[in-house]
mmCIF file of C-alpha atoms in Angstrom:
data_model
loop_
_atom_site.group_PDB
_atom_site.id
_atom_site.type_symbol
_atom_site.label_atom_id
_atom_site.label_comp_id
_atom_site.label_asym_id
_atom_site.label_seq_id
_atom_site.Cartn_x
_atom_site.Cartn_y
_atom_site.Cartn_z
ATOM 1 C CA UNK X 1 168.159 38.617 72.419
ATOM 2 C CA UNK X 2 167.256 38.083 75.880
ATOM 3 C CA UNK X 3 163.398 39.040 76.988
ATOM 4 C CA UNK X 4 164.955 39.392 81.155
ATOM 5 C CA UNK X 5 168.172 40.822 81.984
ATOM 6 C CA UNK X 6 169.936 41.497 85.329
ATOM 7 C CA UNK X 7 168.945 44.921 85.233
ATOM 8 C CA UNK X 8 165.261 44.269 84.391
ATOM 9 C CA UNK X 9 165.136 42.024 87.613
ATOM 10 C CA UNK X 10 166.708 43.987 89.665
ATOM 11 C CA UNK X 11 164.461 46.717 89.324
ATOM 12 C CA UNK X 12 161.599 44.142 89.298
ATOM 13 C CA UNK X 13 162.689 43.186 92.793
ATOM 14 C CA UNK X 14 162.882 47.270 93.622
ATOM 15 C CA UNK X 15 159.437 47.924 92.253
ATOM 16 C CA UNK X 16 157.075 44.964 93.274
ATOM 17 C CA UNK X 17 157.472 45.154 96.774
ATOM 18 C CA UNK X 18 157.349 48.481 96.735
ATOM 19 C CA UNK X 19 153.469 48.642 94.964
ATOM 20 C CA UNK X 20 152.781 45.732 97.089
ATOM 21 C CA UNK X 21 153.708 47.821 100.604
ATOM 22 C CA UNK X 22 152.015 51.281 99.652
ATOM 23 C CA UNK X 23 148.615 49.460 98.056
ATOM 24 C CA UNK X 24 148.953 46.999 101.095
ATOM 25 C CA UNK X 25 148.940 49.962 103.840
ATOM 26 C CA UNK X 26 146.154 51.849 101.862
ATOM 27 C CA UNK X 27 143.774 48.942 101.156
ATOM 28 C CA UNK X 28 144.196 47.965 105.090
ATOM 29 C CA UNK X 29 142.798 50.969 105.766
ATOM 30 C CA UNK X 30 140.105 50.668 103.345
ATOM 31 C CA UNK X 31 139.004 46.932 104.490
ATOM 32 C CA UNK X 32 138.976 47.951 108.038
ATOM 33 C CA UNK X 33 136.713 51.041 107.170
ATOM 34 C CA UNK X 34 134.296 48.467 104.715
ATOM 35 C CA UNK X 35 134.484 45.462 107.239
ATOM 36 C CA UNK X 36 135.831 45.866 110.289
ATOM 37 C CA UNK X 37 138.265 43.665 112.142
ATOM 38 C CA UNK X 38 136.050 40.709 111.159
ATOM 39 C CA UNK X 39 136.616 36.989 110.806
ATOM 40 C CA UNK X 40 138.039 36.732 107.262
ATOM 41 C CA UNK X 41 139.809 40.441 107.812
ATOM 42 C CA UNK X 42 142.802 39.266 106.828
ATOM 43 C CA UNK X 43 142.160 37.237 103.756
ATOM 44 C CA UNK X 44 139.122 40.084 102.306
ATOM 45 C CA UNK X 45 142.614 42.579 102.963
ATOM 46 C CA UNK X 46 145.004 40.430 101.084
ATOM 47 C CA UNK X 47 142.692 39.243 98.178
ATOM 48 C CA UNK X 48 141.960 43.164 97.561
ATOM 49 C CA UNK X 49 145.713 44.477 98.043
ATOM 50 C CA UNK X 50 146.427 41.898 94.993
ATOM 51 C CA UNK X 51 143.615 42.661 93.301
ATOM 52 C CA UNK X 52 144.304 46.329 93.147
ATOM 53 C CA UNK X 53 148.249 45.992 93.194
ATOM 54 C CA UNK X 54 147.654 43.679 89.816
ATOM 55 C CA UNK X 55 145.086 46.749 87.995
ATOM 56 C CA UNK X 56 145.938 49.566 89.688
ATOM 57 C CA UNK X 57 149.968 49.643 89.126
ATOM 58 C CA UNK X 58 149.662 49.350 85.452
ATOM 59 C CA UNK X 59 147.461 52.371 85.458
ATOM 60 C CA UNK X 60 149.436 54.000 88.062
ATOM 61 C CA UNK X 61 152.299 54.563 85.882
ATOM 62 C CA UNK X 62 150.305 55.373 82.859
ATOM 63 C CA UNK X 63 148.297 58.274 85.207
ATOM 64 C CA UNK X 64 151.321 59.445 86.326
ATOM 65 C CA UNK X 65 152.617 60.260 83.229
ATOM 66 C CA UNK X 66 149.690 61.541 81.861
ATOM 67 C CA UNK X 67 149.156 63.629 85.044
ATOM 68 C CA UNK X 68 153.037 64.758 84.806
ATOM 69 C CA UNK X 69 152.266 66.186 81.300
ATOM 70 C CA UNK X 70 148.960 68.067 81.884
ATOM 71 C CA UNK X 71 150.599 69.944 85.294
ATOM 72 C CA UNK X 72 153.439 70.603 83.123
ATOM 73 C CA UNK X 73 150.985 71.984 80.042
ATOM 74 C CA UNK X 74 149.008 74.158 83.157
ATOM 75 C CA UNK X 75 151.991 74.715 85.211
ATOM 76 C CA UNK X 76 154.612 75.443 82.775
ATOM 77 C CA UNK X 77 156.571 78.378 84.723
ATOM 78 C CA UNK X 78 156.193 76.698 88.327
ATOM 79 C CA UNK X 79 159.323 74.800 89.902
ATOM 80 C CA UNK X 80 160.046 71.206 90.003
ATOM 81 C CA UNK X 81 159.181 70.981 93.634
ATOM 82 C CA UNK X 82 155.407 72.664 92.773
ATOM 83 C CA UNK X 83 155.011 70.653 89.797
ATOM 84 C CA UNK X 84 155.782 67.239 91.947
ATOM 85 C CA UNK X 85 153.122 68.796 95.266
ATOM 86 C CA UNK X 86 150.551 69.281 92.390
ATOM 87 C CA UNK X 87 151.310 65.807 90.438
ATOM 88 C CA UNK X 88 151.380 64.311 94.062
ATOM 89 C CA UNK X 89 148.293 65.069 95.523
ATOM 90 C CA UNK X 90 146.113 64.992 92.110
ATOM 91 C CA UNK X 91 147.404 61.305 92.046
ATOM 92 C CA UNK X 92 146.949 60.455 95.336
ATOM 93 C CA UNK X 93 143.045 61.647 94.651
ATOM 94 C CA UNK X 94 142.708 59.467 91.389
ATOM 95 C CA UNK X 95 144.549 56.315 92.700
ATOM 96 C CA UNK X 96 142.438 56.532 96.114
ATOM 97 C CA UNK X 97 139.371 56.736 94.196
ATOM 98 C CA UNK X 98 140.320 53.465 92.300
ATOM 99 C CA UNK X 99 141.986 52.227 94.914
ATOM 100 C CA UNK X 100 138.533 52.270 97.135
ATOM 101 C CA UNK X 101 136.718 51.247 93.919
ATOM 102 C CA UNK X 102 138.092 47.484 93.631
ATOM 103 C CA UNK X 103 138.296 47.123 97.709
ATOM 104 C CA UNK X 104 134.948 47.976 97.990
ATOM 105 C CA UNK X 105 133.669 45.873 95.167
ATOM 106 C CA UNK X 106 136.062 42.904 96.432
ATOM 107 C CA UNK X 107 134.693 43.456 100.179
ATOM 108 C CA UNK X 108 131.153 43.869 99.718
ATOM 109 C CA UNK X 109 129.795 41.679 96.900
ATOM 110 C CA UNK X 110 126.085 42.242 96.503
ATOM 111 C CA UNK X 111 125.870 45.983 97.570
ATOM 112 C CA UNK X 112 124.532 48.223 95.241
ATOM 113 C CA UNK X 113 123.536 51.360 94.800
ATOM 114 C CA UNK X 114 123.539 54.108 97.273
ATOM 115 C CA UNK X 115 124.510 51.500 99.763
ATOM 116 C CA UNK X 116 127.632 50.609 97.692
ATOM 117 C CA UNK X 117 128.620 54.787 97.026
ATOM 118 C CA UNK X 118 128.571 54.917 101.135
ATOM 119 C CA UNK X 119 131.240 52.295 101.400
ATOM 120 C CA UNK X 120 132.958 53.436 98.494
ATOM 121 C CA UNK X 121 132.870 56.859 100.008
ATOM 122 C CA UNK X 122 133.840 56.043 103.964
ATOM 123 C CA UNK X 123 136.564 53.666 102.560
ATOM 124 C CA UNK X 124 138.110 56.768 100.131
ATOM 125 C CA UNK X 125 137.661 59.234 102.958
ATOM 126 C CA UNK X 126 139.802 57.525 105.172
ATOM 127 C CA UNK X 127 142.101 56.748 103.051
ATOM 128 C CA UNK X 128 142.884 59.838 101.379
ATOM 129 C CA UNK X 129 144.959 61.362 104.301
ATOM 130 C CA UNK X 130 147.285 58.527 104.132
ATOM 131 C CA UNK X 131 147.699 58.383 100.663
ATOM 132 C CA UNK X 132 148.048 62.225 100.618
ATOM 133 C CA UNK X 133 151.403 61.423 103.048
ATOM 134 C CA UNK X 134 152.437 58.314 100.923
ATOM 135 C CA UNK X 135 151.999 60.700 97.602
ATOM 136 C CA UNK X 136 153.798 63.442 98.829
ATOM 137 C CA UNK X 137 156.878 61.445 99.818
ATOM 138 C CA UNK X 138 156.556 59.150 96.764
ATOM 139 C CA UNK X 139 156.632 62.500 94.495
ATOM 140 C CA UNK X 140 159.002 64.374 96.066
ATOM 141 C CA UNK X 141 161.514 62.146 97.424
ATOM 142 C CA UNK X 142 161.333 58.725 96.437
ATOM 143 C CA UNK X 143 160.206 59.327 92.660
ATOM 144 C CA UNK X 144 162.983 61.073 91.501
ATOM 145 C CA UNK X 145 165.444 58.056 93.013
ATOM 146 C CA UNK X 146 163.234 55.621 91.391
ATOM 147 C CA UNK X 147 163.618 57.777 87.867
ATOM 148 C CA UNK X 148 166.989 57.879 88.034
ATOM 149 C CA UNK X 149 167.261 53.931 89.180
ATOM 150 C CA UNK X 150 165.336 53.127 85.988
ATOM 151 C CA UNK X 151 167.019 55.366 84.195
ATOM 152 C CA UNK X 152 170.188 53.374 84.814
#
């Protein structure tokens, strides 16, 4: 029995980049709000779009689902469409909230407290518009593509 097929890769090579780009844009957004274009931007930006590509896409896909099933237990009679706008921007809120959680602990080591919840804060603030836009097209266009690619 093979572990790896062709169609395991393939969709490997669909899905990495694809966490990679939309934690990459988000946690650019949420170094630049903790640091500023500093010296050492680039690599505090990189180190925390791995960090929270690595924890946060396994528990992406696990909140999704879970999300998926409590709108549909709340939301039973609403469309597909509604169902996807509520799954979209409740996810968009819980994975920006992480999402600012490990960039903020990555970029600013040694902050605590109050201090810490500000950054934590600014960097989920700003970020939460463009994951709101990334969510919305993720749900309702590119997620049922990606379902049906799996599927396959």
């Amino acid at each position: 029995m093979k572990l790896i097929n062709s169609k395991m890769i393939k969709k490997l090579l669909i899905m990495v980049p694809l966490v990679f780009t939309l934690v990459g844009i988000l946690t650019f957004v949420m170094t630049f709000q903790n640091l500023g274009f500093v010296d050492g931007f680039f690599n505090q930006w990189l180190s925390s779009t791995v960090w929270a590509a690595t924890t946060m896409a396994p528990l992406g896909f696990v909140m999704v689902a879970l999300v998926g099933k409590a709108v549909s237990m709340f939301l039973p009679k609403a469309s597909e469409r509604i169902q996807n706008t509520v799954i979209g921007i409740l996810m968009a809120i819980i994975m920006e909230g992480f999402m600012a959680l490990v960039t903020t602990i990555n970029n600013l080591s040694g902050v605590t407290g109050l201090a810490f919840f500000t950054q934590w804060w600014h960097a989920f603030l700003i970020a939460i518009p463009v994951g709101l836009m990334i969510s919305m097209v993720m749900t309702l266009a590119i997620k049922p593509r990606i379902e049906r690619f799996m599927a396959s």
